[in-house]
mmCIF file of C-alpha atoms and ligand atoms in Angstrom:
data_model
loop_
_atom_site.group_PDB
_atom_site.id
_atom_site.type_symbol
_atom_site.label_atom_id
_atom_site.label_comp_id
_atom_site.label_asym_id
_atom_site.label_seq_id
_atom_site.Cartn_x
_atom_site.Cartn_y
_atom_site.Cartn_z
ATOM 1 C CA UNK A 19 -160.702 65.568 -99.591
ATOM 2 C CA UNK A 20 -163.537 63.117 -100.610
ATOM 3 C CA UNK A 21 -165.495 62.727 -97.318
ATOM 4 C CA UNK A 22 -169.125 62.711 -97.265
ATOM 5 C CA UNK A 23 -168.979 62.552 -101.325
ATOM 6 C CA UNK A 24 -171.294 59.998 -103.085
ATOM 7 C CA UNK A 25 -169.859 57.656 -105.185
ATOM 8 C CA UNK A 26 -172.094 55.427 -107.432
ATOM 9 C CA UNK A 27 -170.430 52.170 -108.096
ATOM 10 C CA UNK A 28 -171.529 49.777 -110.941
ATOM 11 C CA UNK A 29 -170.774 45.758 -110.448
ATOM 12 C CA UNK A 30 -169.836 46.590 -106.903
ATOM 13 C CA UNK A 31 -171.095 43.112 -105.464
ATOM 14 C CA UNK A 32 -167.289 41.821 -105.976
ATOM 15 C CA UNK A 33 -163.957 41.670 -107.621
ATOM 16 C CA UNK A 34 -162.654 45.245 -108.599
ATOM 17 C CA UNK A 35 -166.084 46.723 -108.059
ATOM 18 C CA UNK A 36 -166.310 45.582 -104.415
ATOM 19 C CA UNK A 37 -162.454 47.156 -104.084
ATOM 20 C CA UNK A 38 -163.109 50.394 -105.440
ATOM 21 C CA UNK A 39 -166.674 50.793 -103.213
ATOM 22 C CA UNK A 40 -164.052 50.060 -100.019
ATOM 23 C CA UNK A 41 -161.625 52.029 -100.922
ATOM 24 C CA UNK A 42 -163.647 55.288 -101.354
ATOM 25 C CA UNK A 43 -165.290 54.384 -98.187
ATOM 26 C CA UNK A 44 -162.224 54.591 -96.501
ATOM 27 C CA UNK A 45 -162.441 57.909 -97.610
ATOM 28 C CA UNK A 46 -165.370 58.857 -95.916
ATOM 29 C CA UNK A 47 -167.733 58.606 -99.065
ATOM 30 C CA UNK A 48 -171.327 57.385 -98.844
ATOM 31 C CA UNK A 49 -171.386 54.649 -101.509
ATOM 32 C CA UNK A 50 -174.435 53.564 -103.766
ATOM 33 C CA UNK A 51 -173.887 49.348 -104.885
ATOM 34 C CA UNK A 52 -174.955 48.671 -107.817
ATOM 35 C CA UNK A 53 -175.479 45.077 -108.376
ATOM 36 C CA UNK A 54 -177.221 42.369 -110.985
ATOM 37 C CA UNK A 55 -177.422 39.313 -109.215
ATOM 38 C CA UNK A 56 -176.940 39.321 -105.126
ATOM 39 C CA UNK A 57 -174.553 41.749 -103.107
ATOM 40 C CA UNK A 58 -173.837 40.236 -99.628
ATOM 41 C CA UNK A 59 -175.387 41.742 -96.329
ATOM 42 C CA UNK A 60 -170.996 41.674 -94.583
ATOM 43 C CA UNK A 61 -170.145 43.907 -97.845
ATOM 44 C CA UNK A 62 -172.686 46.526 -96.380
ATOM 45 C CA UNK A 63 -171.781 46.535 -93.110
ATOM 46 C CA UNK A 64 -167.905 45.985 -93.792
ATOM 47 C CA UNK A 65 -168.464 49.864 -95.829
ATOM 48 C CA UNK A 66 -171.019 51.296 -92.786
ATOM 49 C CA UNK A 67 -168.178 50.058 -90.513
ATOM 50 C CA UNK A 68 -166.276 53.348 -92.058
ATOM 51 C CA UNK A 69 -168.540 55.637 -90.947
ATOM 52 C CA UNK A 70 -170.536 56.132 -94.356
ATOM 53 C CA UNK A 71 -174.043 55.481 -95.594
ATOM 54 C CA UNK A 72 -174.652 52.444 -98.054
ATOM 55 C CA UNK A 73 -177.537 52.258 -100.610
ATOM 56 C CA UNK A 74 -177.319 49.081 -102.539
ATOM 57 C CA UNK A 75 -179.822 48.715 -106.079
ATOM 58 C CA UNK A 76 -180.434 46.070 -107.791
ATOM 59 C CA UNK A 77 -180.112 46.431 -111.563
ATOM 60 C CA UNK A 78 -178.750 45.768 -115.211
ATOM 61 C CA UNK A 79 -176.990 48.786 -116.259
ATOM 62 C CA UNK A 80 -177.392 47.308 -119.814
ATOM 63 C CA UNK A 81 -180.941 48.149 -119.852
ATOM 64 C CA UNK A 82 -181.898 51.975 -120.248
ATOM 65 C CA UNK A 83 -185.337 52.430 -118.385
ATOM 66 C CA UNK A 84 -183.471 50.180 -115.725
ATOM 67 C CA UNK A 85 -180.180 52.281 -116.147
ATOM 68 C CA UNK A 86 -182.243 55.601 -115.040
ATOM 69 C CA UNK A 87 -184.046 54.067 -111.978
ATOM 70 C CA UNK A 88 -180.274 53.141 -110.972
ATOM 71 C CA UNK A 89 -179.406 56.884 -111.225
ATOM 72 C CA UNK A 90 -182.915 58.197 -110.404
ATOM 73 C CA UNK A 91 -182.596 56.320 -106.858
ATOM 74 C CA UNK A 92 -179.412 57.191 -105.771
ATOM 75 C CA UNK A 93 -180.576 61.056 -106.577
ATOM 76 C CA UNK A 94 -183.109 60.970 -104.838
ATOM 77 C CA UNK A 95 -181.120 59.278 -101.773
ATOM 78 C CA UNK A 96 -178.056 61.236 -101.727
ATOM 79 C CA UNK A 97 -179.402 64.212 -103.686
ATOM 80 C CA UNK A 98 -176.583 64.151 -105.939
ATOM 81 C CA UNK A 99 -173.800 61.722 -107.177
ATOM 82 C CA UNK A 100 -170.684 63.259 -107.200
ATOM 83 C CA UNK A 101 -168.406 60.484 -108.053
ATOM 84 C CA UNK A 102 -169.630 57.718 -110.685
ATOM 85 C CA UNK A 103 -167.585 54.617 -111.926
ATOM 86 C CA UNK A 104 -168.911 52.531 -114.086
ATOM 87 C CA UNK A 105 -167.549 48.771 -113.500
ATOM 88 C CA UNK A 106 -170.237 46.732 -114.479
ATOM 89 C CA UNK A 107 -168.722 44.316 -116.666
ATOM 90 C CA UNK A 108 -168.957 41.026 -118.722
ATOM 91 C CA UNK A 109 -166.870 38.748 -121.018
ATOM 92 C CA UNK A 110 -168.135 35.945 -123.606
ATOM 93 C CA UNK A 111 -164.849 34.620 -125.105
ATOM 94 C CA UNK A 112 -164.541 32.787 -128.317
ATOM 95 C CA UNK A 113 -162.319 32.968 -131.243
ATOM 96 C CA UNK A 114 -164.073 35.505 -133.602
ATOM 97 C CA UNK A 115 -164.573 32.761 -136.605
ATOM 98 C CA UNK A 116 -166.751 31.427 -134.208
ATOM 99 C CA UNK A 117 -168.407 34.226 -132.592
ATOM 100 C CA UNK A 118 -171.894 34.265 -132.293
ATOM 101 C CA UNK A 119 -174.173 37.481 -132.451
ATOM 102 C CA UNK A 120 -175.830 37.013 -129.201
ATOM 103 C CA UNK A 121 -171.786 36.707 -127.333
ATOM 104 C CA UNK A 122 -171.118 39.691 -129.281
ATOM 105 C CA UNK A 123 -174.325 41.791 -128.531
ATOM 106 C CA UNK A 124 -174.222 40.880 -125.100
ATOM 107 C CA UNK A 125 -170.493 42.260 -123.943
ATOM 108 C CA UNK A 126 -170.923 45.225 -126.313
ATOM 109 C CA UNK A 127 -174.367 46.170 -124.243
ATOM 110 C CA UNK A 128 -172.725 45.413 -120.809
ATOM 111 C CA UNK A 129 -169.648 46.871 -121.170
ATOM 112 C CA UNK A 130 -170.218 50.112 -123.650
ATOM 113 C CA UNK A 131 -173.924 50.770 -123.605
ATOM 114 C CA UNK A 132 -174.015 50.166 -120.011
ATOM 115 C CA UNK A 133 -171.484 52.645 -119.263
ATOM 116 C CA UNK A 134 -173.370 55.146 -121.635
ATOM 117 C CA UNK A 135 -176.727 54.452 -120.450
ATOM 118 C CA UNK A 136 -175.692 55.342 -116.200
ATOM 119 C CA UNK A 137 -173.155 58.577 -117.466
ATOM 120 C CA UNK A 138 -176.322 59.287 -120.080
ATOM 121 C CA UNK A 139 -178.697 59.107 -116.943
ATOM 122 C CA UNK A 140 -175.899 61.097 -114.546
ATOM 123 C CA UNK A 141 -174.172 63.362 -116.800
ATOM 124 C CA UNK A 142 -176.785 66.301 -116.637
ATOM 125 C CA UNK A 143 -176.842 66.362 -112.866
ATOM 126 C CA UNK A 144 -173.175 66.528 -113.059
ATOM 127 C CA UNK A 145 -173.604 69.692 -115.441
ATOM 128 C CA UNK A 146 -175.901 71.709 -113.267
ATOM 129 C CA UNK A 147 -173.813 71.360 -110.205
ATOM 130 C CA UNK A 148 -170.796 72.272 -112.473
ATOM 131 C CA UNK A 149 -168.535 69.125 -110.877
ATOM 132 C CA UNK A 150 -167.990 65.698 -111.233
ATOM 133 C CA UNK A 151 -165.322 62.484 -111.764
ATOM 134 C CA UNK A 152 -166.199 59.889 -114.007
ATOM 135 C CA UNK A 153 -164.165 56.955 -114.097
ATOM 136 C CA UNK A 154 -165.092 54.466 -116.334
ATOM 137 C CA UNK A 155 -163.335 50.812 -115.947
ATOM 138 C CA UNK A 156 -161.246 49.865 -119.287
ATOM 139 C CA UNK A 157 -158.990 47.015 -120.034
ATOM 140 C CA UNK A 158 -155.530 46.946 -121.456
ATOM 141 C CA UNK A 159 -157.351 44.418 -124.115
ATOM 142 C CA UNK A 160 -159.077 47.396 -125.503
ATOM 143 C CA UNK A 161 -155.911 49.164 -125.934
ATOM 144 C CA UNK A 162 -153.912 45.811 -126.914
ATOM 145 C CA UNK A 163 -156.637 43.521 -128.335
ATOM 146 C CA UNK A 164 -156.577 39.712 -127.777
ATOM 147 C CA UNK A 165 -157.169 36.744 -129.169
ATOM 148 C CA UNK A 166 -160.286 35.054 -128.561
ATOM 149 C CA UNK A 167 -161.710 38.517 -127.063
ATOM 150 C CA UNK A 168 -162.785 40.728 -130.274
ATOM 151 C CA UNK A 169 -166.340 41.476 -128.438
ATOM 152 C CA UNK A 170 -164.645 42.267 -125.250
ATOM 153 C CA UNK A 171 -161.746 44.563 -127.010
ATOM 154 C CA UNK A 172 -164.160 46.297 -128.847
ATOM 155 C CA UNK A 173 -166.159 47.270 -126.141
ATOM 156 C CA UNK A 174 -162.933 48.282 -124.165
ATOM 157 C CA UNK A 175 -162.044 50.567 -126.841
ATOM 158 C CA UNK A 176 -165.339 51.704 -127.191
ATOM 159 C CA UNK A 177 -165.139 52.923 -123.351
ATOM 160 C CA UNK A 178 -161.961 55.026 -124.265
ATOM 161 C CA UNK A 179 -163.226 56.771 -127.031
ATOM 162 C CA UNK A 180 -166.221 57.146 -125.386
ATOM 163 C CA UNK A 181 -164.420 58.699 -122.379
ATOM 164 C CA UNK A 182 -161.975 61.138 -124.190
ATOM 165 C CA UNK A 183 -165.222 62.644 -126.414
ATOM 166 C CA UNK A 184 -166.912 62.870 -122.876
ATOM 167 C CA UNK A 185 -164.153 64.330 -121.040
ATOM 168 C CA UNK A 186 -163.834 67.472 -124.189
ATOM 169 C CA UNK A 187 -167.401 67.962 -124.133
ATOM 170 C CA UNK A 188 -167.284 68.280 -120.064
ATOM 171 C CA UNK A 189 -164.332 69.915 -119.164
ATOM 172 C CA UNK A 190 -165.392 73.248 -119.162
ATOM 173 C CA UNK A 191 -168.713 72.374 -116.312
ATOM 174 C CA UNK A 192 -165.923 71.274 -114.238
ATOM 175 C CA UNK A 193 -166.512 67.681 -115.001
ATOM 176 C CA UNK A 194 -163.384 64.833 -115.437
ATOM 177 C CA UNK A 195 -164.040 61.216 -117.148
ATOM 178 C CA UNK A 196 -160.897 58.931 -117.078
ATOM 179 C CA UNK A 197 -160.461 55.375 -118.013
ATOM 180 C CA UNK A 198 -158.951 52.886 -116.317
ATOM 181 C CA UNK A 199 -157.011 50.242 -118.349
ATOM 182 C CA UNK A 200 -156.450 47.266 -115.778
ATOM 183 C CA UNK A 201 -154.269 44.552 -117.117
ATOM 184 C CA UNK A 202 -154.583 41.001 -115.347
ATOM 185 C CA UNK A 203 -156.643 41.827 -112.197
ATOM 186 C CA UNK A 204 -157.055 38.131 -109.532
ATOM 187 C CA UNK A 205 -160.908 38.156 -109.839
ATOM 188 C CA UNK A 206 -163.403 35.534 -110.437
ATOM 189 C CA UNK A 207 -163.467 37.061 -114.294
ATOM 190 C CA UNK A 208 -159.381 35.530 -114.458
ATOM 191 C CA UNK A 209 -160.171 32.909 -111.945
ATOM 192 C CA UNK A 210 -161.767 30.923 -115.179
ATOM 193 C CA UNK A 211 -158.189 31.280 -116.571
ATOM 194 C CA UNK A 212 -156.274 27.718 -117.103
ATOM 195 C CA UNK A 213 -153.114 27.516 -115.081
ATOM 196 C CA UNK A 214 -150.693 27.625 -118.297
ATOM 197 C CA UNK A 215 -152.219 30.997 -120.285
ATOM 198 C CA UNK A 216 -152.306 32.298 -116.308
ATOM 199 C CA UNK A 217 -148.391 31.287 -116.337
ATOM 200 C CA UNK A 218 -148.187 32.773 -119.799
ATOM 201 C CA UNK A 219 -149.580 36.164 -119.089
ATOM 202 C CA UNK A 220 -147.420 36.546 -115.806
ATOM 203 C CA UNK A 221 -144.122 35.848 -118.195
ATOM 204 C CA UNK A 222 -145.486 39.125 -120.091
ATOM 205 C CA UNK A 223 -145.600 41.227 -116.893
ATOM 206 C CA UNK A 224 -142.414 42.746 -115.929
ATOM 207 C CA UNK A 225 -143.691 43.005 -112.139
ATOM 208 C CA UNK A 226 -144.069 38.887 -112.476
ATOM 209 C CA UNK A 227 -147.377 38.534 -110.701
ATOM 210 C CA UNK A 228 -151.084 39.578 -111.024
ATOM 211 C CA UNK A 229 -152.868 42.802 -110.316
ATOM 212 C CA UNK A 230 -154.783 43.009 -106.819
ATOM 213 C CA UNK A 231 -158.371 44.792 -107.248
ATOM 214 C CA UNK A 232 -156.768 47.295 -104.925
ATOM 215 C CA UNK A 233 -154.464 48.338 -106.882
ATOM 216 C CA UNK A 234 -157.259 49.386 -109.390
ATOM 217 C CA UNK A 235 -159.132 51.169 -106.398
ATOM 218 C CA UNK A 236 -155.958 53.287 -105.291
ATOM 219 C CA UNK A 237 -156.102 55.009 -108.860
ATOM 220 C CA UNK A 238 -159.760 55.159 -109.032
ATOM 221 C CA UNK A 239 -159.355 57.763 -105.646
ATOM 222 C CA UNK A 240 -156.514 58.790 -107.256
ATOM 223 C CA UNK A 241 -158.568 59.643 -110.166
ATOM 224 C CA UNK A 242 -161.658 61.309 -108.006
ATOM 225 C CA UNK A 243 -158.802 63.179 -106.053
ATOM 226 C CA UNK A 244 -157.503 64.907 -108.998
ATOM 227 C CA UNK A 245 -158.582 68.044 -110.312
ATOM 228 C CA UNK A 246 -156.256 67.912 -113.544
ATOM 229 C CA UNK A 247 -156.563 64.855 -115.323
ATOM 230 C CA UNK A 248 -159.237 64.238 -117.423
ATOM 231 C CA UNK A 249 -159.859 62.577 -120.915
ATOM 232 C CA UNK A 250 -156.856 60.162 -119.918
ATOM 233 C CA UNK A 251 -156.449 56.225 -119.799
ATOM 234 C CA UNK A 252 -154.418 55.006 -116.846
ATOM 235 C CA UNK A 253 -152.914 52.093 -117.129
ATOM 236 C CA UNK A 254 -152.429 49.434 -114.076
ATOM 237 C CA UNK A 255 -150.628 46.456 -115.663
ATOM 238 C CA UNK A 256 -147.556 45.691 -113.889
ATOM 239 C CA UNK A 257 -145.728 46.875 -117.149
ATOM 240 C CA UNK A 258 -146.756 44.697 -118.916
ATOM 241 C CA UNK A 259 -147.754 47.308 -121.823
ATOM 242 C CA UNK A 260 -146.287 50.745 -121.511
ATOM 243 C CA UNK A 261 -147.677 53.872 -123.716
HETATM 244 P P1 NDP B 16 -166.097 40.201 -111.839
HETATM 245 O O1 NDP B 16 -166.677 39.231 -112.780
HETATM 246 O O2 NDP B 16 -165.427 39.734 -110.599
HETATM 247 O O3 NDP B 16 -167.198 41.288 -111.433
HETATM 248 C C1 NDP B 16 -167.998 41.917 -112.395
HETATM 249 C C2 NDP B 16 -169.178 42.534 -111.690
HETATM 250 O O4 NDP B 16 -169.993 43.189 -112.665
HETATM 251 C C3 NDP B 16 -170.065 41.474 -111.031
HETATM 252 O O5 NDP B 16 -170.415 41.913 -109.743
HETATM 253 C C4 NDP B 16 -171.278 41.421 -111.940
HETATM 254 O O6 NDP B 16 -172.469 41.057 -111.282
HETATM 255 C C5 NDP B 16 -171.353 42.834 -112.443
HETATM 256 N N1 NDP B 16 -172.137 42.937 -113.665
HETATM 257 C C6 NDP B 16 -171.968 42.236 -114.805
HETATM 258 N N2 NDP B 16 -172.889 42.592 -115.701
HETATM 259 C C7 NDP B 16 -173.667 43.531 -115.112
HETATM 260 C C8 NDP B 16 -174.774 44.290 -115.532
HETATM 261 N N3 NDP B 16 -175.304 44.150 -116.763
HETATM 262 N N4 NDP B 16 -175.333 45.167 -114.671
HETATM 263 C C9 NDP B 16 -174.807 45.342 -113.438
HETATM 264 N N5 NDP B 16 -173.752 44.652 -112.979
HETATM 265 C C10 NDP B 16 -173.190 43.759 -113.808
HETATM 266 O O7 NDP B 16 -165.080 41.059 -112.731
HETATM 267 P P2 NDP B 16 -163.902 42.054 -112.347
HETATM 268 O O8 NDP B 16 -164.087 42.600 -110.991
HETATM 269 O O9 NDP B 16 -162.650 41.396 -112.716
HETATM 270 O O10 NDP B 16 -164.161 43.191 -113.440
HETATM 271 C C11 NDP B 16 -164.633 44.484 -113.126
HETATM 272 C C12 NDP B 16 -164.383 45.386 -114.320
HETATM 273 O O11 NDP B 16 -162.975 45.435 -114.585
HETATM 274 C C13 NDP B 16 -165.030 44.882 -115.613
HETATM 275 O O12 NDP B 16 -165.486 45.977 -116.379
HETATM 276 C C14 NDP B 16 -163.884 44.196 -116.325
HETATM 277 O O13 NDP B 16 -164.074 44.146 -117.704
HETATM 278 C C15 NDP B 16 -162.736 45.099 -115.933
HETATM 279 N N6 NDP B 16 -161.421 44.499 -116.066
HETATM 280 C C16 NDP B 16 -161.072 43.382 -115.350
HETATM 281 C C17 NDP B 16 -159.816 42.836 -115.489
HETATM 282 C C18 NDP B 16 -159.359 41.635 -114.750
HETATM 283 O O14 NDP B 16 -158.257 41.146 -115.042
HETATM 284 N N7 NDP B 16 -160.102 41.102 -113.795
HETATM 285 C C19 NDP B 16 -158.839 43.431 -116.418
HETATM 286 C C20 NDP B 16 -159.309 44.591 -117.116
HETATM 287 C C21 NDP B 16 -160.550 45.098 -116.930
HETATM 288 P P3 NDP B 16 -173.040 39.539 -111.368
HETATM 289 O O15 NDP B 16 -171.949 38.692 -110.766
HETATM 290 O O16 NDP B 16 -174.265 39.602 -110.580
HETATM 291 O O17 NDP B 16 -173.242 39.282 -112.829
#
C-alpha cells in the first residue's frame, strides 16, 4: 500500500526517528534522513538493503532558510514527498523556577517551530497533488505535563494544537496530520533517566515496562496507511494514561 512512497523523516539518525525510517522501508518507501549532527553510513545501507532509495540531509529543522533546503532537496530528489514526520526533537529539563530563557527558547524552536517550519515548507506541495500524511511526533507530557519539563510540555502541546488546526484546514485536499503521543520510549533521550524515576515511571505503566521505538513506528505506518484518521493524537503509552 505504501511502496515506492517517499517519506521525509526528521531526527532519523537514531532512537524513534531511526525506527520509523526502517519501518516504512520495510514498506517499500524511499526514505529522505534528516539529521543535525552525524547519521551512520550501516543506517543507509541497513534501509537500501529493503530495496528503497535513501537520501540523507544534513540540517536543523529549527532554522527556516535551513528548514526549506531540507524540503527543497528532497523535492527535487524524489519529486514529491508524500509522507512527512516530523521527529526532530530536543529536551532541556529544569524545574520552571529555575528555567532559563535560552532552555526554554531552545525546545520550543526544536520541537514546535521545527515541526512548523518543514510542514510550512511541505504543506503546499502536499496541496497541489491533493494527498498527503503528516505525522507529527508528540509526547504524552504535552497531554499530561510534568514536572521539571514546562518547555518540553509546552511544545508537545503546541504540536497537537498545531496538528488538529492543520488537519481542518487540510482535510478537504486530501491531506491527514496526526500526532503521536509516545509515553516512555528506551532511547538515548530516557537513557539520561536515573534508575529510581526510571523504576517510578514503569510503576505508572499498566504494561510494566518501557516503550520500544518500534512500537512508535508500527502506528506511524499505521497512521500513513490510513485514509480516515486525521486531526487525532494516538497515544502509545503502555496505559499508562488513557483518554
Ligand atoms: P533521541 O534523542 O534519541 O533522538 C532525537 C533525534 O532528533 C536525534 O537524532 C537528534 O539529532 C535529532 N534532532 C534534535 N534536534 C534537531 C534539530 N534541530 N534538527 C534536526 N534534528 C534534530 O530522541 P527520541 O528518539 O527519544 O525522540 C524522538 C522524538 O520522540 C522527539 O520528538 C521526542 O520528543 C519524542 N518523544 C520521545 C519519547 C521517549 O520516551 N523517548 C517520549 C515522547 C516523545 P542529534 O543527535 O544530532 O542532535
Amino acid at each position: 500500500m505504501l511502496k515506492d512512497k517517499t517519506v521525509l523523516v526528521t531526527g532519523a539518525a537514531k532512537g524513534i526517528g531511526k525506527a520509523i525510517a526502517i519501518a516504512f522501508a520495510k514498506e517499500g518507501c524511499n526514505i529522505i534522513l534528516n539529521y543535525r549532527s552525524t547519521v551512520s553510513d550501516k543506517l543507509v545501507a541497513e534501509i537500501k538493503n529493503y530495496g528503497v532509495n535513501c537520501l540523507t540531509i544534513q540540517g536543523d529543522v529549527s532554522n527556516f532558510e535551513k528548514a526549506k533546503e531540507i524540503v527543497e532537496e528532497s523535492i527535487e530528489t524524489f519529486g514529491y514527498i508524500d509522507i512527512l514526520v516530523n521527529n526532530a526533537g530536543i529536551t532541556k529539563d529544569g524545574l520552571f523556577m529555575r528555567m532559563s530563557e535560552q532552555d526554554f527558547d531552545a525546545v520550543l524552536n526544536t520541537n514546535l517551530k521545527g515541526s512548523f517550519n518543514i510542514t510550512r515548507h511541505t504543506i503546499n506541495h502536499m496541496i497541489k497533488k491533493r494527498c498527503g500524511a503528516i505525522i507529527n511526533i508528540s509526547s504524552i507530557v504535552g497531554v499530561m505535563g510534568n514536572a521539571g519539563q514546562a518547555n518540553y510540555a509546552a511544545s508537545k502541546a503546541g504540536v497537537i494544537g498545531m496538528t488538529k488546526s492543520v488537519a481542518r484546514e487540510v482535510a478537504s485536499r486530501g491531506i491527514t496530520c496526526n500526532a503521536i503521543a509516545p509515553g516512555f520510549i528506551e532511547t538515548d533521550m530516557t537513557a539520561v533517566l536515573k534508575e529510581d524515576i526510571v523504576k517510578q515511571m514503569i510503576a505508572q505503566i499498566p504494561m510494566k515496562k518501557l516503550g520500544q521505538a518500534e512500537d512508535v513506528a508500527e502506528t506511524a505506518v499505521f497512521l500513513a496507511k490510513s485514509k480516515y484518521i486525521t486531526g487525532q493524537v494516538i497515544h502509545v503509552n503502555g496505559g499508562m494514561a488513557m483518554y
